[in-house]
N, CA, C and O atoms as a MOPAC input file, in Angstrom:
PM7 MOZYME 1SCF
protein

 N     33.81900 1     8.07500 1   -73.68800 1
 C     34.89500 1     8.61300 1   -74.07400 1
 C     35.58300 1    10.22900 1   -73.60800 1
 O     36.60900 1    10.75200 1   -74.04500 1
 N     34.44700 1    10.85300 1   -72.40200 1
 C     34.54800 1    11.40400 1   -71.14700 1
 C     35.57600 1    11.46300 1   -69.86400 1
 O     35.86100 1    12.38900 1   -69.10500 1
 N     36.05100 1     9.98100 1   -69.94000 1
 C     36.41900 1     9.89000 1   -68.77100 1
 C     37.61300 1    10.48700 1   -68.52500 1
 O     37.78900 1    10.71500 1   -67.32800 1
 N     38.72500 1    10.90400 1   -69.43700 1
 C     39.71000 1    11.76900 1   -68.80800 1
 C     39.76200 1    13.02100 1   -68.46600 1
 O     40.62900 1    13.39600 1   -67.67700 1
 N     38.83100 1    13.89900 1   -69.00600 1
 C     38.08200 1    14.77600 1   -68.09400 1
 C     37.67400 1    14.73900 1   -66.68100 1
 O     38.12300 1    15.50000 1   -65.82300 1
 N     36.63300 1    13.63800 1   -66.44400 1
 C     36.46000 1    13.20300 1   -65.42300 1
 C     37.34500 1    13.10700 1   -64.37100 1
 O     37.30200 1    13.91000 1   -63.43900 1
 N     38.40000 1    11.91500 1   -64.44300 1
 C     39.25200 1    11.65100 1   -63.67500 1
 C     40.51200 1    12.70600 1   -63.62400 1
 O     41.48700 1    12.46200 1   -62.91400 1
 N     40.44500 1    13.62200 1   -64.24100 1
 C     41.48600 1    14.85000 1   -64.02700 1
 C     40.95900 1    15.74300 1   -63.05900 1
 O     41.72400 1    16.51700 1   -62.48400 1
 N     39.64400 1    15.72900 1   -62.78900 1
 C     38.78000 1    16.48400 1   -61.75500 1
 C     39.10900 1    15.84000 1   -60.83100 1
 O     40.06500 1    16.21500 1   -60.15300 1
 N     38.50900 1    14.83100 1   -60.56600 1
 C     38.55000 1    13.66600 1   -59.50900 1
 C     40.10800 1    14.00600 1   -59.00600 1
 O     40.21100 1    14.63700 1   -57.95400 1
 N     41.21700 1    13.64900 1   -59.65100 1
 C     42.71200 1    13.66300 1   -58.93200 1
 C     42.87200 1    15.13700 1   -58.18700 1
 O     43.23900 1    15.17000 1   -57.01300 1
 N     42.56200 1    16.43500 1   -58.96700 1
 C     42.35900 1    17.85500 1   -58.45200 1
 C     42.09600 1    17.92800 1   -57.34500 1
 O     42.86500 1    18.45000 1   -56.53800 1
 N     40.79000 1    17.35800 1   -56.97400 1
 C     39.85500 1    17.25000 1   -55.78800 1
 C     40.32700 1    16.70900 1   -54.76800 1
 O     40.37200 1    17.38300 1   -53.73900 1
 N     40.88900 1    15.12300 1   -54.76100 1
 C     41.99000 1    14.79900 1   -54.18200 1
 C     42.45400 1    15.28700 1   -53.48500 1
 O     42.21200 1    15.47800 1   -52.29300 1
 N     43.48800 1    15.67900 1   -54.35800 1
 C     44.65300 1    16.78300 1   -54.20200 1
 C     44.52300 1    18.52700 1   -52.87000 1
 O     45.14200 1    19.08500 1   -51.96400 1
 N     43.35000 1    18.62900 1   -53.63600 1
 C     43.23300 1    19.93200 1   -52.81600 1
 C     41.99400 1    19.80200 1   -51.13800 1
 O     41.79700 1    20.25800 1   -50.01200 1
 N     41.69100 1    19.18400 1   -51.78200 1
 C     40.48900 1    18.66600 1   -50.62000 1
 C     40.77600 1    17.66100 1   -49.69800 1
 O     40.67800 1    17.89800 1   -48.49400 1
 N     41.23300 1    16.20100 1   -50.25400 1
 C     41.70200 1    15.43000 1   -49.06700 1
 C     43.02100 1    15.35800 1   -48.15900 1
 O     43.09300 1    15.08200 1   -46.96100 1
 N     44.19000 1    15.72700 1   -49.18500 1
 C     45.20700 1    16.31600 1   -48.97400 1
 C     45.98500 1    15.15000 1   -48.01400 1
 O     47.06600 1    15.44800 1   -47.50500 1
 N     45.42300 1    13.88900 1   -47.80300 1
 C     45.90800 1    12.74600 1   -47.39200 1
 C     45.89700 1    11.53900 1   -47.81800 1
 O     45.38900 1    10.58500 1   -47.22700 1
 N     46.52300 1    11.51200 1   -48.98900 1
 C     46.39900 1    10.24900 1   -49.63200 1
 C     47.35600 1     9.31000 1   -49.18100 1
 O     47.58700 1     8.33600 1   -49.89700 1
 N     47.79800 1     9.41500 1   -48.37800 1
 C     48.48300 1     7.86500 1   -47.50900 1
 C     47.26100 1     7.21900 1   -46.97100 1
 O     47.36600 1     6.00900 1   -47.17100 1
 N     46.06600 1     7.52900 1   -46.33000 1
 C     45.19500 1     6.71100 1   -45.81200 1
 C     44.70100 1     5.83500 1   -46.26900 1
 O     44.14000 1     6.08300 1   -47.33600 1
 N     44.62700 1     4.49400 1   -45.80200 1
 C     43.89800 1     3.47700 1   -47.00600 1
 C     42.77900 1     3.80400 1   -47.34000 1
 O     42.65200 1     3.22200 1   -48.41800 1
 N     41.68500 1     4.45200 1   -47.11600 1
 C     40.42500 1     4.37600 1   -47.70500 1
 C     40.72000 1     5.53400 1   -49.19300 1
 O     39.82000 1     5.72000 1   -50.01300 1
 N     42.02400 1     6.17000 1   -49.31300 1
 C     41.76200 1     7.02900 1   -50.30300 1
 C     42.92700 1     6.19400 1   -50.92100 1
 O     43.45700 1     6.87500 1   -51.79900 1
 N     43.53700 1     4.95200 1   -50.78900 1
 C     44.10900 1     4.91700 1   -51.95300 1
 C     43.59200 1     3.86200 1   -52.18400 1
 O     44.17900 1     3.22900 1   -53.06100 1
 N     42.00500 1     2.99500 1   -51.42100 1
 C     41.16500 1     1.93700 1   -51.99100 1
 C     40.75800 1     2.73800 1   -53.19400 1
 O     40.93400 1     2.26800 1   -54.31800 1
 N     40.00500 1     4.40600 1   -52.94600 1
 C     39.28600 1     5.34700 1   -53.25600 1
 C     39.73800 1     5.28100 1   -54.93000 1
 O     38.92200 1     5.10000 1   -55.83500 1
 N     41.68900 1     5.52800 1   -55.19100 1
 C     41.84000 1     5.55900 1   -56.20700 1
 C     42.18800 1     4.86300 1   -56.93400 1
 O     42.43300 1     5.10600 1   -58.11600 1
 N     42.34300 1     3.20900 1   -56.02300 1
 C     42.63700 1     1.61500 1   -56.71700 1
 C     41.22500 1     1.69900 1   -57.52100 1
 O     41.33300 1     1.46200 1   -58.72400 1
 N     40.04600 1     1.96900 1   -57.09500 1
 C     38.74300 1     1.97600 1   -57.62200 1
 C     38.84700 1     2.81300 1   -58.55600 1
 O     39.20700 1     2.23700 1   -59.58200 1
 N     38.72500 1     3.74700 1   -58.67600 1
 C     38.80300 1     4.89200 1   -59.91900 1
 C     39.47000 1     4.25800 1   -60.81300 1
 O     38.82700 1     3.64100 1   -61.66300 1
 N     40.73600 1     4.24700 1   -60.84800 1
 C     41.89500 1     3.68600 1   -61.75600 1
 C     41.63600 1     2.58100 1   -62.27500 1
 O     41.95200 1     2.58400 1   -63.46500 1
 N     41.13000 1     1.46600 1   -61.87300 1
 C     40.54700 1     0.54000 1   -62.68000 1
 C     39.02100 1     0.42300 1   -63.15700 1
 O     38.70500 1    -0.43600 1   -63.98100 1
 N     38.16000 1     1.24200 1   -62.65600 1
 C     37.08000 1     1.38400 1   -63.34800 1
 C     37.63400 1     2.25900 1   -64.81700 1
 O     37.37100 1     1.81000 1   -65.93300 1
 N     38.15100 1     3.10600 1   -64.69200 1
 C     38.60600 1     4.04600 1   -65.80200 1
 C     39.35700 1     3.03500 1   -66.64200 1
 O     39.15100 1     3.20600 1   -67.84400 1
 N     40.34200 1     1.82000 1   -66.29500 1
 C     40.84900 1     1.19700 1   -67.36800 1
 C     39.76600 1     0.67000 1   -67.96300 1
 O     39.52000 1     0.88900 1   -69.14900 1
 N     38.94000 1    -0.14800 1   -67.12100 1
 C     38.07900 1    -1.15000 1   -67.95100 1
 C     37.36300 1     0.02200 1   -69.04800 1
 O     37.29900 1    -0.44300 1   -70.18600 1
 N     36.89500 1     1.23500 1   -68.94600 1
 C     36.36200 1     2.44000 1   -69.51500 1
 C     37.31900 1     2.14800 1   -70.78400 1
 O     36.81100 1     1.83800 1   -71.86200 1
 N     38.65500 1     2.25000 1   -70.63200 1
 C     39.73900 1     2.85000 1   -71.79600 1
 C     39.73500 1     1.49900 1   -72.64100 1
 O     39.58400 1     1.60400 1   -73.85900 1
 N     39.85700 1     0.51600 1   -72.20000 1
 C     39.91500 1    -0.74700 1   -72.46200 1
 C     38.72700 1    -0.96400 1   -73.40400 1
 O     38.95600 1    -1.37400 1   -74.54200 1
 N     37.53500 1    -0.72700 1   -73.02500 1
 C     36.29100 1    -0.59500 1   -74.11400 1
 C     36.45900 1     0.53400 1   -75.07800 1
 O     36.23900 1     0.20700 1   -76.24400 1
 N     36.80600 1     1.82700 1   -74.87400 1
 C     36.72400 1     2.39000 1   -75.87200 1
 C     37.63800 1     2.16500 1   -76.89000 1
 O     37.30300 1     2.48400 1   -78.03100 1
 N     39.11400 1     1.50400 1   -76.62300 1
 C     40.38900 1     1.49600 1   -77.23500 1
 C     39.99700 1     0.61000 1   -78.53000 1
 O     40.32100 1     0.66200 1   -79.71600 1
 N     38.96500 1    -0.41500 1   -77.59400 1
 C     38.42300 1    -1.37100 1   -78.93700 1
 C     37.43800 1    -1.13100 1   -79.77600 1
 O     37.03400 1    -1.85600 1   -80.68600 1
 N     37.00900 1     0.04900 1   -79.40300 1
 C     35.86400 1     0.68100 1   -80.38300 1
 C     36.97800 1     1.40700 1   -81.28600 1
 O     36.91200 1     0.95500 1   -82.42900 1
 N     37.56800 1     1.98300 1   -81.20800 1
 C     38.60200 1     3.14000 1   -81.62700 1
 C     39.07100 1     2.08800 1   -82.78000 1
 O     38.42500 1     2.04700 1   -83.82700 1
 N     40.16000 1     1.26500 1   -82.59400 1
 C     40.77700 1     0.44300 1   -83.28100 1
 C     40.25500 1    -0.33100 1   -84.09800 1
 O     40.68600 1    -0.42800 1   -85.24600 1
 N     39.13100 1    -1.08600 1   -83.60500 1
 C     37.81700 1    -2.03400 1   -84.78600 1
 C     37.27600 1    -1.15600 1   -85.61900 1
 O     36.54300 1    -1.51300 1   -86.54100 1
 N     37.68100 1     0.48600 1   -85.30200 1
 C     36.30400 1     1.32900 1   -85.96900 1
 C     35.10700 1     0.81200 1   -86.70400 1
 O     34.67600 1     1.01000 1   -87.84000 1
 N     34.59600 1    -0.11700 1   -85.40600 1
 C     33.44200 1    -0.34800 1   -85.10900 1
 C     32.60000 1     0.01100 1   -83.76400 1
 O     33.03800 1     0.51500 1   -82.73000 1
 N     31.15400 1    -0.42300 1   -84.09300 1
 C     30.38600 1     0.36900 1   -82.25300 1
 C     30.86300 1    -0.74600 1   -81.31400 1
 O     30.54700 1    -0.42500 1   -80.16900 1
 N     31.47900 1    -1.89500 1   -81.33600 1
 C     31.65400 1    -2.86800 1   -80.64500 1
 C     32.80500 1    -2.78800 1   -79.90600 1
 O     33.80000 1    -2.67100 1   -80.62100 1
 N     33.05300 1    -2.81000 1   -78.57200 1
 C     33.90800 1    -2.65900 1   -77.84000 1
 C     33.80600 1    -3.90500 1   -77.32400 1
 O     33.42000 1    -4.90500 1   -77.92900 1
 N     34.26900 1    -3.81000 1   -75.83600 1
 C     34.55800 1    -4.86800 1   -75.19000 1
 C     32.78500 1    -5.20600 1   -74.59100 1
 O     32.01100 1    -4.30000 1   -74.28200 1
 N     32.40500 1    -6.86300 1   -74.53300 1
 C     30.88200 1    -6.78800 1   -74.57400 1
 C     30.89700 1    -7.21700 1   -73.24500 1
 O     31.76700 1    -7.43200 1   -72.40100 1
 N     29.28900 1    -7.29700 1   -73.32600 1
 C     29.11500 1    -7.15200 1   -71.75300 1
 C     29.44200 1    -7.84300 1   -70.94200 1
 O     29.55200 1    -7.26500 1   -69.86100 1
 N     29.76000 1    -9.28800 1   -70.92000 1
 C     29.84300 1    -9.50500 1   -70.33900 1
 C     31.02500 1    -9.62200 1   -69.88700 1
 O     31.15500 1    -9.98100 1   -68.71700 1
 N     31.97800 1    -9.39800 1   -70.55000 1
 C     33.36800 1    -9.00300 1   -70.12300 1
 C     33.59700 1    -7.68100 1   -69.08300 1
 O     34.47700 1    -7.51300 1   -68.23900 1
 N     32.54700 1    -6.87200 1   -69.44400 1
 C     32.63100 1    -5.80800 1   -68.83700 1
 C     32.40700 1    -5.99500 1   -67.22300 1
 O     33.10000 1    -5.53000 1   -66.31900 1
 N     31.33100 1    -6.74300 1   -67.13700 1
 C     30.17300 1    -7.11700 1   -65.95000 1
 C     31.79600 1    -8.22300 1   -65.18300 1
 O     32.13500 1    -8.09400 1   -64.00600 1
 N     32.40700 1    -9.03700 1   -66.01100 1
 C     33.06500 1    -9.56200 1   -65.13500 1
 C     34.21400 1    -9.04300 1   -64.49700 1
 O     34.56600 1    -9.40000 1   -63.37200 1
 N     34.93500 1    -8.02500 1   -65.34000 1
 C     35.73700 1    -6.80700 1   -64.55200 1
 C     35.53400 1    -5.87300 1   -63.50800 1
 O     36.34600 1    -5.32000 1   -62.76600 1
 N     34.22100 1    -5.79300 1   -63.59300 1
 C     33.89100 1    -4.71000 1   -62.68200 1
 C     33.45200 1    -5.21800 1   -61.45800 1
 O     33.59400 1    -4.70000 1   -60.35000 1
 N     32.83500 1    -6.41200 1   -61.78000 1
 C     32.67600 1    -7.43800 1   -60.18000 1
 C     34.06900 1    -8.14000 1   -59.83500 1
 O     34.06600 1    -8.72800 1   -58.75400 1
 N     35.25500 1    -8.18300 1   -60.56300 1
 C     36.16200 1    -8.45300 1   -59.86800 1
 C     36.65400 1    -7.28700 1   -59.52200 1
 O     36.65500 1    -7.48300 1   -58.30600 1
 N     37.02000 1    -6.35700 1   -59.62600 1
 C     37.06400 1    -4.88000 1   -58.73200 1
 C     36.83100 1    -4.54800 1   -58.18800 1
 O     37.48000 1    -3.75900 1   -57.50000 1
 N     35.16300 1    -5.02900 1   -57.96900 1
 C     34.44200 1    -4.74800 1   -56.70500 1
 C     34.56900 1    -5.28100 1   -55.51100 1
 O     34.46700 1    -4.70000 1   -54.43100 1
 N     34.88000 1    -6.82000 1   -55.78600 1
 C     35.31700 1    -7.81000 1   -55.22900 1
 C     36.44600 1    -7.39200 1   -54.24800 1
 O     36.31800 1    -7.24900 1   -53.03200 1
 N     37.81600 1    -7.18300 1   -55.14300 1
 C     38.91100 1    -6.99200 1   -54.49400 1
 C     38.75700 1    -5.59300 1   -53.48400 1
 O     39.36200 1    -5.47200 1   -52.41900 1
 N     38.04600 1    -4.82300 1   -53.91600 1
 C     37.65400 1    -3.56200 1   -52.93700 1
 C     36.94400 1    -3.94700 1   -51.60700 1
 O     37.18700 1    -3.68600 1   -50.42900 1
 N     35.97500 1    -4.66600 1   -52.23700 1
 C     35.29400 1    -5.07500 1   -50.66200 1
 C     36.11300 1    -6.10400 1   -49.62600 1
 O     36.04100 1    -5.97800 1   -48.40300 1
 N     36.70800 1    -6.88800 1   -50.13000 1
 C     37.93500 1    -7.71600 1   -49.56000 1
 C     38.78300 1    -6.66900 1   -48.81800 1
 O     39.08900 1    -6.67400 1   -47.62600 1
 N     39.00800 1    -6.03100 1   -49.49300 1
 C     40.57600 1    -4.79800 1   -48.68800 1
 C     39.46700 1    -4.01500 1   -47.87300 1
 O     39.98300 1    -3.84500 1   -46.76800 1
 N     38.12200 1    -3.41600 1   -47.86200 1
 C     37.54400 1    -3.11800 1   -46.69600 1
 C     37.32200 1    -3.76600 1   -45.54700 1
 O     37.51900 1    -3.37100 1   -44.39700 1
 N     36.77400 1    -5.09200 1   -46.04500 1
 C     36.44300 1    -5.88600 1   -44.79200 1
 C     38.05500 1    -6.34500 1   -43.65800 1
 O     38.07300 1    -6.75000 1   -42.49600 1
 N     39.12300 1    -6.08100 1   -44.53600 1
 C     40.32900 1    -6.51000 1   -43.94200 1
 C     40.96800 1    -5.02800 1   -43.35100 1
 O     41.91800 1    -4.95100 1   -42.57200 1
 N     40.51900 1    -4.35100 1   -43.68500 1
 C     41.40100 1    -3.01600 1   -43.08300 1
 C     40.17400 1    -2.82500 1   -41.44400 1
 O     40.43700 1    -2.36500 1   -40.33300 1
 N     38.71500 1    -3.47700 1   -42.06200 1
 C     37.78800 1    -3.07300 1   -40.51500 1
 C     38.36300 1    -3.89300 1   -39.70500 1
 O     38.50500 1    -3.61500 1   -38.51400 1
 N     38.84800 1    -5.21700 1   -40.33000 1
 C     39.52400 1    -6.36000 1   -38.87600 1
 C     40.46500 1    -5.53400 1   -37.96000 1
 O     40.23000 1    -5.36500 1   -36.76400 1
 N     41.45800 1    -5.07200 1   -38.55100 1
 C     42.72400 1    -4.09200 1   -38.27500 1
 C     42.68600 1    -2.69700 1   -37.93400 1
 O     43.60400 1    -1.88000 1   -37.86400 1
 N     40.92200 1    -2.52700 1   -37.64900 1
 C     40.45700 1    -1.61600 1   -37.04300 1
 C     41.32600 1    -0.03100 1   -37.66700 1
 O     41.44700 1     0.98900 1   -36.98900 1
 N     41.83000 1    -0.21400 1   -39.08700 1
 C     42.30600 1     0.97000 1   -40.03500 1
 C     41.18500 1     1.66700 1   -40.52700 1
 O     41.41700 1     2.79200 1   -40.96700 1
 N     39.74700 1     1.16400 1   -40.56100 1
 C     38.63000 1     1.88300 1   -41.34000 1
 C     37.69100 1     1.30800 1   -40.42400 1
 O     37.55400 1     0.20000 1   -39.90500 1
 N     36.92900 1     2.69200 1   -40.37700 1
 C     35.64200 1     2.66700 1   -39.43600 1
 C     34.30100 1     2.47200 1   -40.13500 1
 O     34.39900 1     2.72500 1   -41.33600 1
 N     33.17000 1     2.12700 1   -39.78300 1
 C     32.30600 1     1.94800 1   -40.54300 1
 C     31.29200 1     2.74800 1   -39.99800 1
 O     30.17400 1     2.48400 1   -40.43900 1
 N     31.36300 1     3.80100 1   -39.03100 1
 C     31.02000 1     5.06000 1   -37.89700 1
 C     30.23700 1     6.06500 1   -38.85300 1
 O     30.82100 1     6.90500 1   -39.53800 1
 N     28.81900 1     5.89000 1   -38.82800 1
 C     28.89800 1     7.48300 1   -39.35800 1
 C     28.92300 1     8.55800 1   -38.62800 1
 O     28.20900 1     8.37200 1   -37.64300 1
 N     29.44600 1     9.70100 1   -38.62800 1
 C     29.96400 1    10.62500 1   -37.78300 1
 C     29.56200 1    11.81100 1   -38.41400 1
 O     30.23900 1    11.93800 1   -39.43400 1
 N     28.56000 1    12.98500 1   -38.23900 1
 C     28.29100 1    13.71600 1   -38.58400 1
 C     28.41700 1    15.05000 1   -37.49900 1
 O     27.90000 1    15.08800 1   -36.38200 1
 N     29.26400 1    16.15300 1   -38.15100 1
 C     29.57700 1    17.22600 1   -37.33900 1
 C     29.10400 1    18.20200 1   -37.31500 1
 O     29.11200 1    18.72200 1   -38.43100 1
 N     28.52800 1    18.94800 1   -36.35900 1
 C     27.29900 1    20.20500 1   -36.58500 1
 C     28.24100 1    21.72200 1   -36.06300 1
 O     27.69700 1    22.82600 1   -36.08600 1

């Protein structure tokens, strides 16, 4: 239930630190964060609306999380083939 606070901090840090929200990596990061937040919201809403301790089943949560992860993974692979995303590690001194 604390996801709203975490996501507001994420949004502020993304705006203040990165300030390049048009880049593909940042768009994918925002997509992934919003989808996982949506899964958590659906789970919490199901718990509150039913007034029970049961939200989404574990199988449904895993299914949605794997689906979002596959979409992000395929997106990164497509960006890599178009040279829009690099997998090289750069350490600045």
